Coordinates of C-alpha atoms in Angstrom, one line a residue:
Chain B
M226 CA 12.0 -9.4 -16.3
T227 CA 9.8 -9.1 -13.0
G228 CA 12.7 -10.5 -11.1
L229 CA 15.1 -7.9 -12.0
V230 CA 13.0 -5.2 -10.9
V231 CA 11.7 -6.9 -7.6
G232 CA 14.9 -8.3 -6.9
P233 CA 16.8 -5.4 -5.8
I234 CA 14.2 -4.7 -3.0
L235 CA 13.3 -8.5 -2.1
V236 CA 16.9 -9.8 -2.0
P237 CA 18.1 -7.3 0.9
L238 CA 14.7 -8.0 2.7
L239 CA 15.1 -11.9 2.7
G240 CA 18.9 -11.3 3.5
A241 CA 17.9 -9.3 6.6
A242 CA 15.4 -11.9 7.6
L243 CA 18.1 -14.5 7.3
A244 CA 20.7 -12.5 9.0
M245 CA 18.4 -12.0 12.0
A246 CA 17.9 -15.7 12.3
L247 CA 21.6 -16.2 12.2
G248 CA 22.1 -13.7 14.9
R249 CA 24.4 -16.0 16.8
S250 CA 27.0 -16.3 14.1
R251 CA 28.7 -13.3 12.9
P252 CA 30.7 -15.0 10.0
A253 CA 27.2 -16.5 8.8
Q254 CA 25.7 -13.1 9.1
R255 CA 28.5 -11.6 6.9
V256 CA 28.2 -14.2 4.1
V257 CA 24.3 -13.4 3.9
S258 CA 25.1 -9.5 3.9
L259 CA 27.6 -10.0 1.2
V260 CA 25.9 -12.3 -1.1
A261 CA 22.7 -10.4 -0.7
L262 CA 24.2 -7.1 -1.8
A263 CA 26.5 -8.7 -4.4
T264 CA 23.3 -10.2 -5.9
S265 CA 21.7 -6.8 -5.9
V266 CA 24.4 -5.3 -7.5
V267 CA 24.2 -7.8 -10.5
L268 CA 20.5 -7.5 -10.6
S269 CA 20.7 -3.8 -10.9
A270 CA 23.4 -3.9 -13.4
L271 CA 21.3 -6.3 -15.5
L272 CA 18.2 -4.1 -15.1
L273 CA 20.1 -1.0 -16.3
V274 CA 21.3 -2.8 -19.4
R275 CA 17.9 -3.8 -20.1
V276 CA 16.2 -0.6 -19.3
D277 CA 18.8 1.4 -21.5
D278 CA 18.2 -1.2 -24.4
G279 CA 14.6 -1.7 -24.2
G280 CA 13.0 1.1 -22.6
I281 CA 11.3 1.6 -19.3
V282 CA 10.1 -1.4 -17.5
A283 CA 6.9 -1.5 -15.2
V284 CA 6.0 -4.3 -13.1
R285 CA 2.3 -4.6 -11.7
A286 CA 2.2 -6.2 -8.5
G287 CA -0.5 -9.1 -8.3
G288 CA -1.4 -8.2 -11.8
W289 CA -3.6 -5.4 -10.9
P290 CA -3.9 -2.7 -14.0
A291 CA -1.9 0.6 -13.3
P292 CA -3.6 3.3 -11.4
I293 CA -5.3 0.9 -9.0
G294 CA -2.6 -1.8 -8.2
I295 CA 0.9 -1.1 -6.9
T296 CA 3.4 -0.4 -9.7
L297 CA 7.0 -0.7 -9.8
V298 CA 8.8 1.3 -12.5
A299 CA 12.3 1.2 -13.5
D300 CA 13.7 3.9 -16.0
R301 CA 17.0 4.9 -16.8
L302 CA 17.5 7.3 -13.7
A303 CA 16.0 4.8 -11.3
A304 CA 18.3 2.0 -12.8
I305 CA 21.4 4.5 -12.5
M306 CA 20.8 5.3 -9.0
L307 CA 20.3 1.6 -8.1
V308 CA 23.5 0.3 -9.5
L309 CA 25.5 3.1 -7.6
A310 CA 23.6 2.6 -4.5
T311 CA 24.0 -1.2 -4.4
T312 CA 27.8 -1.0 -5.4
M313 CA 28.5 1.6 -2.7
L314 CA 26.5 -0.3 -0.1
L315 CA 28.6 -3.4 -1.1
A316 CA 31.9 -1.5 -0.7
V317 CA 30.9 -0.1 2.7
V318 CA 29.7 -3.5 4.1
V319 CA 33.3 -4.8 3.3
Y320 CA 34.9 -1.9 5.1
A321 CA 32.5 -2.4 8.1
I322 CA 33.5 -5.9 8.3
G323 CA 37.2 -4.8 8.3
Q324 CA 36.6 -2.2 10.9
G325 CA 34.8 -4.6 13.4
G326 CA 33.4 -2.0 15.9
A327 CA 29.7 -1.4 15.4
E328 CA 29.5 -4.4 12.9
R329 CA 31.0 -6.7 15.3
D330 CA 29.5 -5.8 18.6
H331 CA 25.9 -5.6 17.7
V332 CA 23.7 -8.4 16.6
G333 CA 21.4 -6.2 14.5
F334 CA 24.0 -4.5 12.2
H335 CA 23.6 -6.5 9.0
T336 CA 20.0 -6.9 9.3
V337 CA 19.4 -3.2 9.7
Y338 CA 21.9 -2.6 7.0
L339 CA 20.1 -4.7 4.5
I340 CA 16.7 -3.2 5.5
L341 CA 18.1 0.1 4.6
A342 CA 19.3 -1.2 1.3
A343 CA 15.8 -2.6 0.5
G344 CA 14.2 0.8 1.6
V345 CA 16.5 2.7 -0.6
A346 CA 15.9 0.4 -3.6
G347 CA 12.0 0.7 -3.0
A348 CA 12.3 4.5 -3.0
F349 CA 14.1 4.2 -6.5
L350 CA 11.7 1.9 -8.1
T351 CA 8.2 2.7 -6.7
G352 CA 5.6 4.0 -9.0
D353 CA 3.4 6.0 -6.6
L354 CA 3.7 8.6 -4.2
F355 CA 2.4 6.5 -1.2
N356 CA 4.9 3.7 -1.7
L357 CA 7.6 6.4 -1.9
F358 CA 6.5 7.4 1.6
V359 CA 6.6 4.0 2.6
A360 CA 10.0 3.1 1.2
F361 CA 11.5 6.3 2.8
E362 CA 10.0 5.4 6.1
V363 CA 11.6 1.7 5.9
M364 CA 14.9 3.5 5.0
L365 CA 14.8 6.2 7.8
M366 CA 13.7 3.6 10.4
A367 CA 16.7 1.7 9.6
S368 CA 18.9 4.7 9.5
Y369 CA 17.6 5.8 13.0
V370 CA 18.8 2.6 14.4
L371 CA 22.2 2.6 12.4
L372 CA 22.9 6.2 13.5
T373 CA 22.4 5.5 17.3
L374 CA 24.0 1.9 17.3
G375 CA 26.1 1.9 20.4
G376 CA 24.1 4.3 22.4
R377 CA 26.9 6.7 23.3
P378 CA 25.7 10.1 24.8
D379 CA 26.5 12.2 21.7
Q380 CA 25.0 9.6 19.5
V381 CA 21.7 9.8 21.5
R382 CA 21.7 13.6 21.4
S383 CA 22.3 14.0 17.8
G384 CA 20.1 10.9 16.9
M385 CA 17.2 12.6 18.6
T386 CA 17.3 15.8 16.4
Y387 CA 17.8 13.5 13.4
V388 CA 14.8 11.5 14.2
V389 CA 12.5 14.3 15.1
I390 CA 13.4 16.4 12.1
S391 CA 12.8 13.3 9.9
L392 CA 9.5 12.7 11.6
L393 CA 8.2 16.3 10.9
A394 CA 9.5 16.0 7.3
S395 CA 7.3 12.6 7.0
A396 CA 4.2 14.4 8.8
L397 CA 4.6 16.9 6.0
F398 CA 4.8 14.2 3.3
L399 CA 1.8 12.7 4.5
V400 CA 0.0 16.1 4.5
A401 CA 1.3 16.6 0.8
L402 CA -0.1 12.9 0.0
A403 CA -3.5 13.9 1.5
F404 CA -3.7 17.2 -0.4
V405 CA -2.7 15.5 -3.6
Y406 CA -5.3 12.9 -3.3
A407 CA -7.9 15.2 -2.4
A408 CA -7.2 17.3 -5.5
T409 CA -6.8 14.5 -8.0
G410 CA -8.1 11.3 -6.5
T411 CA -4.8 9.2 -7.3
L412 CA -1.3 8.7 -6.0
S413 CA 0.2 6.8 -9.0
L414 CA 2.8 9.1 -10.4
A415 CA 2.0 8.5 -14.0
D416 CA -1.6 9.0 -13.6
L417 CA -0.9 12.1 -11.5
S418 CA 1.3 13.6 -14.2
T419 CA -1.7 14.0 -16.4
K420 CA -4.2 15.0 -13.8
V421 CA -2.2 17.4 -12.0
A422 CA -2.0 19.5 -15.3
E423 CA -5.7 20.1 -15.1
L424 CA -5.4 21.7 -11.5
P425 CA -5.7 25.4 -11.1
A426 CA -2.4 27.1 -11.4
G427 CA -2.6 28.1 -7.6
V428 CA -3.3 24.7 -6.3
R429 CA -0.3 23.2 -8.5
S430 CA 2.3 25.6 -7.2
G431 CA 1.0 24.8 -3.8
L432 CA 1.5 21.1 -4.1
A433 CA 4.8 21.7 -5.9
L434 CA 6.2 23.9 -3.0
L435 CA 4.8 21.5 -0.3
L436 CA 6.8 18.6 -2.3
I437 CA 9.9 20.7 -2.4
V438 CA 9.9 21.4 1.3
V439 CA 9.4 17.7 2.1
F440 CA 12.3 16.4 -0.1
G441 CA 14.1 19.4 0.7
I442 CA 14.4 18.4 4.5
K443 CA 15.4 15.0 3.4
S444 CA 17.9 16.0 1.1
A445 CA 19.2 19.1 3.1
I446 CA 19.0 22.0 0.9
F447 CA 19.0 25.5 2.1
P448 CA 17.4 26.5 4.5
L449 CA 16.4 23.0 5.8
F450 CA 20.0 21.5 6.2
F451 CA 20.8 22.3 9.7
W452 CA 20.2 19.0 11.2
L453 CA 22.7 17.1 8.9
P454 CA 26.4 18.4 9.9
D455 CA 25.2 17.8 13.5
S456 CA 24.0 14.4 13.2
Y457 CA 26.1 12.6 10.6
P458 CA 29.6 12.8 12.1
T459 CA 28.6 11.0 15.4
A460 CA 27.7 7.7 13.8
P461 CA 30.3 4.8 13.3
S462 CA 32.3 5.8 10.3
P463 CA 31.0 3.2 7.7
V464 CA 27.4 4.3 8.8
T465 CA 28.1 8.0 8.3
A466 CA 29.8 7.0 4.8
V467 CA 26.4 5.3 3.8
F468 CA 24.4 8.3 5.1
A469 CA 26.5 10.8 3.4
G470 CA 26.8 9.0 0.1
L471 CA 23.3 7.9 -0.2
L472 CA 20.5 9.1 2.1
T473 CA 20.3 12.7 1.0
K474 CA 20.8 11.6 -2.6
V475 CA 17.5 9.7 -2.3
G476 CA 15.8 13.0 -1.2
V477 CA 17.5 14.6 -4.4
Y478 CA 16.2 11.6 -6.6
A479 CA 12.5 12.0 -5.2
L480 CA 12.8 15.6 -5.8
I481 CA 13.9 15.2 -9.3
R482 CA 11.4 12.4 -9.9
T483 CA 8.5 14.6 -8.6
Q484 CA 9.1 17.9 -10.1
T485 CA 9.7 16.5 -13.5
L486 CA 7.1 14.1 -13.7
L487 CA 4.1 15.6 -11.9
F488 CA 4.3 19.4 -12.9
P489 CA 3.9 20.3 -16.5
A490 CA 6.7 22.0 -18.3
D491 CA 7.0 25.8 -17.9
T492 CA 5.0 25.6 -14.6
Q493 CA 7.8 24.3 -12.5
P494 CA 9.4 26.6 -10.0
G495 CA 12.8 26.8 -11.9
A496 CA 13.8 30.1 -10.4
L497 CA 13.0 29.3 -7.0
L498 CA 15.1 26.1 -7.4
L499 CA 17.9 27.8 -8.8
A500 CA 18.1 30.4 -6.0
V501 CA 17.7 27.7 -3.4
A502 CA 20.7 25.9 -5.3
S503 CA 23.1 29.0 -5.0
L504 CA 22.4 29.5 -1.5
T505 CA 22.7 25.8 -0.6
M506 CA 26.2 25.7 -2.2
V507 CA 27.5 28.9 -0.8
V508 CA 26.2 28.5 2.8
G509 CA 27.3 24.8 3.0
V510 CA 30.9 25.6 1.8
L511 CA 31.2 28.4 4.1
G512 CA 30.1 26.2 7.0
A513 CA 32.8 23.7 5.8
I514 CA 35.4 26.4 6.0
S515 CA 34.8 27.2 9.5
Q516 CA 35.2 23.8 10.8
H517 CA 38.1 22.0 12.3
D518 CA 37.1 18.2 12.2
V519 CA 37.5 16.3 9.2
K520 CA 34.2 14.5 9.4
R521 CA 32.3 17.9 10.0
I522 CA 34.0 19.6 7.0
L523 CA 33.0 16.7 4.9
S524 CA 29.3 16.8 6.2
F525 CA 29.0 20.7 5.4
H526 CA 30.3 19.6 1.8
I527 CA 27.4 17.3 1.4
V528 CA 24.9 20.3 1.8
S529 CA 27.2 22.4 -0.5
Q530 CA 27.0 19.8 -3.3
I531 CA 23.3 19.1 -2.9
G532 CA 23.1 22.4 -4.4
Y533 CA 24.8 21.5 -7.7
M534 CA 22.3 18.7 -8.0
V535 CA 19.4 21.1 -7.4
M536 CA 20.8 23.6 -9.8
G537 CA 20.9 20.8 -12.4
L538 CA 17.3 20.3 -11.5
G539 CA 16.3 23.8 -11.7
L540 CA 17.3 24.5 -15.2
F541 CA 14.7 22.0 -16.3
T542 CA 16.6 21.4 -19.6
V543 CA 18.0 18.0 -20.8
A544 CA 21.5 19.3 -20.4
G545 CA 20.7 20.6 -16.9
L546 CA 19.0 17.2 -15.7
A547 CA 21.9 15.1 -17.4
G548 CA 24.5 17.2 -15.5
A549 CA 22.6 16.5 -12.5
V550 CA 22.5 12.8 -12.8
L551 CA 26.2 12.9 -13.7
Y552 CA 26.8 14.9 -10.6
I553 CA 24.9 12.4 -8.3
V554 CA 26.9 9.5 -9.9
H555 CA 30.2 11.2 -9.2
H556 CA 29.1 12.5 -5.6
I557 CA 28.0 9.3 -4.5
V558 CA 31.2 7.4 -5.2
V559 CA 33.7 10.3 -4.1
K560 CA 31.7 11.3 -0.9
T561 CA 31.4 7.7 0.4
S562 CA 35.2 7.2 -0.3
L563 CA 36.2 10.5 1.5
F564 CA 34.3 9.6 4.7
L565 CA 35.8 6.0 4.4
V566 CA 39.1 7.8 4.4
A567 CA 38.1 10.0 7.3
G568 CA 37.3 6.6 9.1
L569 CA 40.6 5.4 8.3
I570 CA 42.4 8.5 9.5
E571 CA 40.5 8.0 12.7
A572 CA 41.7 4.6 13.0
R573 CA 45.1 5.5 12.5
S574 CA 45.4 8.6 14.8
G575 CA 42.5 8.2 17.2
T576 CA 41.0 11.5 16.1
A577 CA 39.5 13.3 13.3
E578 CA 40.2 16.9 14.5
L579 CA 42.6 18.8 12.3
D580 CA 44.3 20.5 15.2
R581 CA 45.4 17.2 16.6
L582 CA 46.7 15.6 13.3
S583 CA 49.8 16.0 11.4
G584 CA 52.2 14.5 9.1
L585 CA 50.1 11.6 8.0
A586 CA 51.5 11.7 4.3
R587 CA 54.9 10.5 5.5
V588 CA 53.7 7.6 7.7
E589 CA 50.8 6.6 5.6
P590 CA 51.5 7.3 2.0
L591 CA 48.7 5.2 0.8
L592 CA 46.2 6.7 3.0
A593 CA 47.3 10.1 1.5
A594 CA 46.9 9.1 -2.0
L595 CA 43.3 7.6 -1.1
F596 CA 42.3 11.1 0.4
L597 CA 44.0 13.0 -2.4
L598 CA 42.2 11.5 -5.5
P599 CA 38.6 12.0 -4.1
A600 CA 39.5 15.4 -2.6
L601 CA 40.7 16.8 -5.8
S602 CA 37.9 15.1 -7.6
L603 CA 35.3 16.8 -5.1
A604 CA 36.9 20.2 -5.8
G605 CA 36.5 19.6 -9.7
I606 CA 40.0 19.6 -10.7
P607 CA 40.5 18.0 -14.1
P608 CA 40.7 15.2 -15.2
F609 CA 38.9 13.7 -12.1
S610 CA 35.1 12.8 -12.1
G611 CA 34.1 16.0 -10.3
F612 CA 35.5 18.1 -13.2
V613 CA 33.5 16.2 -15.8
A614 CA 30.2 16.7 -13.8
K615 CA 30.8 20.2 -12.8
L616 CA 31.6 20.9 -16.4
A617 CA 28.3 19.2 -17.6
L618 CA 26.4 21.4 -15.2
L619 CA 28.2 24.8 -16.0
D620 CA 27.7 24.0 -19.6
A621 CA 24.0 23.7 -19.0
G622 CA 23.9 26.6 -16.9
V623 CA 25.5 28.9 -19.5
G624 CA 23.3 27.3 -22.1
A625 CA 20.2 28.3 -20.1
E626 CA 21.9 31.7 -19.4
A627 CA 21.5 31.3 -15.8
W628 CA 24.4 33.5 -14.9
A629 CA 24.0 33.9 -11.1
V630 CA 24.0 30.2 -10.4
V631 CA 26.9 29.7 -12.9
A632 CA 29.0 32.4 -10.9
A633 CA 27.9 30.8 -7.5
S634 CA 29.2 27.4 -8.5
L635 CA 32.3 28.5 -9.8
A636 CA 33.1 30.5 -6.6
V637 CA 32.1 27.5 -4.4
S638 CA 34.4 25.2 -6.4
L639 CA 37.3 27.4 -5.5
L640 CA 36.1 27.5 -1.6
T641 CA 35.8 23.7 -1.6
L642 CA 39.3 23.3 -3.1
Y643 CA 40.5 25.8 -0.1
S644 CA 38.9 23.6 2.6
M645 CA 40.3 20.4 1.0
T646 CA 43.6 22.1 1.0
K647 CA 43.1 22.9 4.8
I648 CA 42.4 19.2 5.4
W649 CA 45.6 18.3 3.4
A650 CA 47.9 20.7 4.9
N651 CA 47.0 20.0 8.5
A652 CA 46.5 16.2 8.6
F653 CA 49.0 15.0 5.9
W654 CA 51.7 17.6 5.7
G655 CA 54.0 18.6 8.6
P656 CA 56.1 16.5 11.2
P657 CA 54.6 13.0 12.0
R658 CA 52.7 12.7 15.2
E659 CA 52.4 9.8 17.5
P660 CA 48.7 8.4 17.4
E661 CA 46.9 9.6 20.5
S662 CA 44.8 6.5 21.1
S663 CA 43.4 3.8 18.6
V664 CA 39.5 4.1 18.3
V665 CA 39.5 0.9 16.2
A666 CA 38.3 -2.2 17.9
V667 CA 40.8 -4.9 18.5
G668 CA 41.2 -7.3 15.6
A669 CA 40.3 -4.5 12.8
D670 CA 41.7 -5.4 9.4
R671 CA 43.0 -2.1 8.2
R672 CA 43.7 -3.7 4.8
L673 CA 40.2 -4.7 4.2
M674 CA 39.2 -1.2 5.1
A675 CA 41.8 0.2 2.9
G676 CA 41.0 -2.1 0.2
A677 CA 37.1 -1.2 0.3
T678 CA 38.0 2.6 0.2
A679 CA 40.5 1.9 -2.7
G680 CA 38.0 0.0 -4.7
L681 CA 35.5 3.1 -4.5
V682 CA 38.3 5.4 -5.3
A683 CA 39.3 3.2 -8.4
L684 CA 35.4 3.6 -9.5
S685 CA 35.5 7.3 -9.1
L686 CA 38.6 7.2 -11.6
G687 CA 36.6 4.9 -13.8
I688 CA 33.9 7.5 -13.8
A689 CA 36.2 10.0 -15.2
V690 CA 37.6 7.7 -17.7
A691 CA 34.2 6.6 -19.1
S692 CA 32.7 10.1 -18.8
G693 CA 31.7 10.1 -22.5
P694 CA 29.5 7.1 -22.4
L695 CA 28.4 8.0 -18.9
Y696 CA 27.2 11.4 -20.1
D697 CA 25.4 9.9 -23.1
L698 CA 23.6 7.6 -20.7
A699 CA 22.8 10.6 -18.3
E700 CA 21.5 12.4 -21.3
R701 CA 19.2 9.7 -22.3
A702 CA 17.9 9.5 -18.9
A703 CA 17.3 13.1 -18.8
T704 CA 15.5 13.0 -22.2
D705 CA 13.1 10.5 -20.7
L706 CA 12.6 12.8 -17.7
V707 CA 11.9 16.0 -19.7
D708 CA 9.7 14.1 -22.1
R709 CA 7.7 12.4 -19.5
R710 CA 5.5 10.3 -22.3
P711 CA 7.6 7.0 -22.2
Y712 CA 7.2 6.9 -18.4
I713 CA 3.3 7.5 -18.7
E714 CA 3.0 4.9 -21.5
A715 CA 5.0 2.4 -20.0
V716 CA 3.0 2.4 -16.7
L717 CA -0.5 3.2 -18.1
E718 CA -0.6 1.0 -21.2
P719 CA -0.3 -2.7 -20.7
Chain Z
M18 CA -15.8 19.0 3.5
N19 CA -16.4 18.2 7.1
L20 CA -15.6 21.3 8.8
L21 CA -15.5 19.8 12.2
L22 CA -12.9 17.2 11.1
V23 CA -10.7 20.1 9.5
V24 CA -10.8 22.0 12.9
T25 CA -9.9 18.7 14.8
A26 CA -6.9 18.3 12.4
A27 CA -5.7 21.9 12.6
F28 CA -6.1 21.7 16.4
L29 CA -4.1 18.5 16.8
C30 CA -1.3 19.8 14.6
A31 CA -1.2 23.0 16.5
C32 CA -1.0 21.1 19.9
G33 CA 1.7 18.9 18.3
T34 CA 3.7 21.7 17.0
Y35 CA 3.8 23.6 20.3
L36 CA 5.0 20.5 22.1
V37 CA 7.6 19.6 19.5
L38 CA 9.1 23.1 20.2
S39 CA 9.7 22.3 23.8
R40 CA 13.0 21.2 25.3
H41 CA 11.6 18.2 27.2
L42 CA 12.1 15.0 25.3
S43 CA 8.8 13.5 26.8
R44 CA 6.9 16.4 25.4
V45 CA 8.4 16.2 22.0
I46 CA 7.5 12.7 21.7
I47 CA 3.8 13.4 22.8
G48 CA 3.9 16.2 20.2
I49 CA 5.1 14.0 17.4
G50 CA 2.2 11.7 18.4
L51 CA -0.5 14.5 18.3
L52 CA 1.0 15.9 15.1
G53 CA 0.9 12.2 13.5
H54 CA -2.8 12.0 14.7
G55 CA -3.6 15.3 13.1
V56 CA -2.0 14.5 9.9
N57 CA -3.9 11.1 9.9
V58 CA -7.3 13.0 10.2
L59 CA -6.3 14.9 7.3
L60 CA -5.6 11.9 5.2
V61 CA -8.9 10.5 5.9
L62 CA -10.5 13.8 5.0
S63 CA -8.9 13.5 1.6
G64 CA -11.5 10.7 0.7
G65 CA -14.3 13.2 0.6
D66 CA -17.3 13.4 2.8
G67 CA -18.1 10.7 5.4
G68 CA -21.4 8.8 6.0
R69 CA -21.2 6.4 3.1
P70 CA -21.1 2.7 3.8
A71 CA -18.0 0.7 3.5
F72 CA -17.2 -0.8 0.1
V73 CA -17.7 -4.5 1.0
G74 CA -21.2 -6.2 0.8
G75 CA -22.8 -3.1 -0.4
D76 CA -25.7 -2.9 -2.7
G77 CA -24.1 -1.2 -5.6
G78 CA -24.9 2.2 -4.2
P79 CA -22.3 5.1 -3.5
V80 CA -19.4 3.8 -1.2
A81 CA -16.8 5.4 0.9
D82 CA -13.4 5.7 -0.9
P83 CA -11.3 2.7 0.5
L84 CA -7.7 3.9 -0.3
P85 CA -7.3 6.9 2.2
Q86 CA -8.5 4.4 4.8
A87 CA -5.8 1.8 3.7
L88 CA -3.3 4.6 3.7
V89 CA -4.2 6.0 7.2
L90 CA -3.8 2.4 8.6
T91 CA -0.2 2.1 6.9
A92 CA 0.6 5.6 8.4
I93 CA -0.8 4.6 11.9
V94 CA 1.4 1.5 12.0
I95 CA 4.6 3.5 10.9
T96 CA 3.9 6.4 13.4
F97 CA 3.2 3.7 16.1
G98 CA 6.8 2.0 15.3
V99 CA 8.5 5.2 15.3
I100 CA 7.2 6.5 18.5
A101 CA 8.0 3.3 20.1
F102 CA 11.8 3.9 18.9
L103 CA 11.7 7.4 20.1
L104 CA 10.6 6.4 23.5
A105 CA 13.4 3.9 23.6
L106 CA 15.8 6.6 22.6
A107 CA 14.5 9.1 25.2
Y108 CA 15.0 6.4 27.8
R109 CA 18.3 5.8 26.9
S110 CA 18.9 9.8 26.8
W111 CA 17.6 9.8 30.4
R112 CA 19.8 7.1 31.4
V113 CA 23.1 8.4 30.1
T114 CA 22.4 12.2 30.8
G115 CA 20.2 11.9 33.9
N116 CA 17.8 14.5 32.7
D117 CA 15.0 14.7 30.1
E118 CA 16.2 18.1 28.2
V119 CA 17.5 18.3 24.8
E120 CA 21.1 19.4 24.8
D121 CA 22.4 22.2 22.6
D122 CA 24.3 21.0 19.7
V123 CA 28.0 21.0 19.4
E124 CA 28.3 24.2 17.2
D125 CA 25.9 26.1 19.7
R126 CA 28.2 25.1 22.7
R127 CA 31.3 26.1 20.8
I128 CA 29.9 29.6 19.8
A129 CA 28.5 30.1 23.3
R130 CA 32.0 29.2 24.8
E131 CA 33.9 31.4 22.4
A132 CA 31.6 34.3 23.1
H133 CA 32.1 33.7 26.8
Q134 CA 36.0 33.8 26.3
G135 CA 35.7 37.0 24.3
E136 CA 34.5 39.1 27.1
P137 CA 36.3 37.9 30.2
E138 CA 35.5 41.3 32.4
A139 CA 31.8 40.4 32.0
S140 CA 32.1 36.9 33.4
T141 CA 34.7 37.6 36.3

């Protein structure tokens, strides 16, 4: 039981240490990385089954009782996120091994990658605000290194922006922690959820807004998203795929967790979040339309889609949160596979700029299929996973009579389809063109890269097929989030 | 609440913010450091008034809250690590670009170029 909760954090950390010790042998590092991540996937899946059957699991480190000691808590939301995150990290590491490049040329790649995995798992499982901060820092520190791996001038430039913005967000996070502790005398999430309710309304909304700004920067919501489209595209493509699929979603997870658990019902800033969600969707997609590089288009789409997740949160209903959870599930898989496809396009043609691409569909039909399926899913065309997730969100929006945000999300879907069509028409149709130069390192295994991508695309199709049971699971997770009592009881009562 | 420490924290954060807005990487890094110190002072303050003894070996009387101190230690270590990384990154930036300034991002440069091309009379 304890092993299931602690495992997803400890196994990658131990793997990281081992990978560092085995620095001289790349094959040994690969084996360590694959085994550690595969073990994490299995442990997370077992944890999800256990949590879904038997309720929330809380583990007290060192046996200290809840508000005093460090608590790890796995509820349905955390377990769902964990399963997806580890699966996606495993797929991307396979892709990275196939690509060579950053993975092959740098001793530290596997070590840092596993530390990132441990940080992400820690952020999902932690039961108190300060350890959330620590897990975020572990994850971000690893991401700084991965983003600048190689040290090219453009990487250093965009890495600097990314690091400074993240540090400012972390400083604000610490300020929020200091305020929360000064006001309540505790940082345990379960303990806070009862104590925050006793605070004066002004203090409470101040804390809520501060936390929204902190996690808003990390999850790139409007107007705090400007760093993302600039910094993500410069990293090696497997790294960009991990960042795009995972990092901002950890921010969204923290936003959902803190806003639903800490602040009592009817005092949450729902209207504000819905307004921010609409603006995030619209501004993100408009940014995407004005771009001419596949990776930059996709980066702006991340911003746009964070809006959908925040929309589900802003409704603060079971249906809304279930929609948000389903959307995150769909988004992590689809976004990662799209970025992996962008990496494959780059590997094939030597560029990801639309003006210099043409006719890929004729030369690389498999690549075209791998792009088309997640692209249609992203735009929300039935019967793909994006359609299911958007339908759940729209249904929730209509149920809560939030017409403005529903209208915005429908319009943004159309614009998303337009920009996906732009990539398709420019890169895949037209006369085939000779590759300019190959950016792929010698010895890259494109079949392994395509295999990893195909695995994720198949997973996204699986999400669409299993959408009924998945929605039920998301609904149960959302019920826990809205009810809050199961979480508090599981943590505070031994 | 200790007013002197509040003013200190505010002053450190103000200096840090001013420096972070600069275009020179070395100043940005010093700014991040100052900002971190200001926030750490704030975190110590969240434990309540000072002046009480540490909680070890006391005589059972009132003790200082140990938790914010533990939190601050962790925060200091993290800030230290991150600033070491930033310094390495800034050094790398100096090595590849030859100066210490933050460059415009790709989008800014593109817009500046297009604006420039839009009015050829003004430039020639």
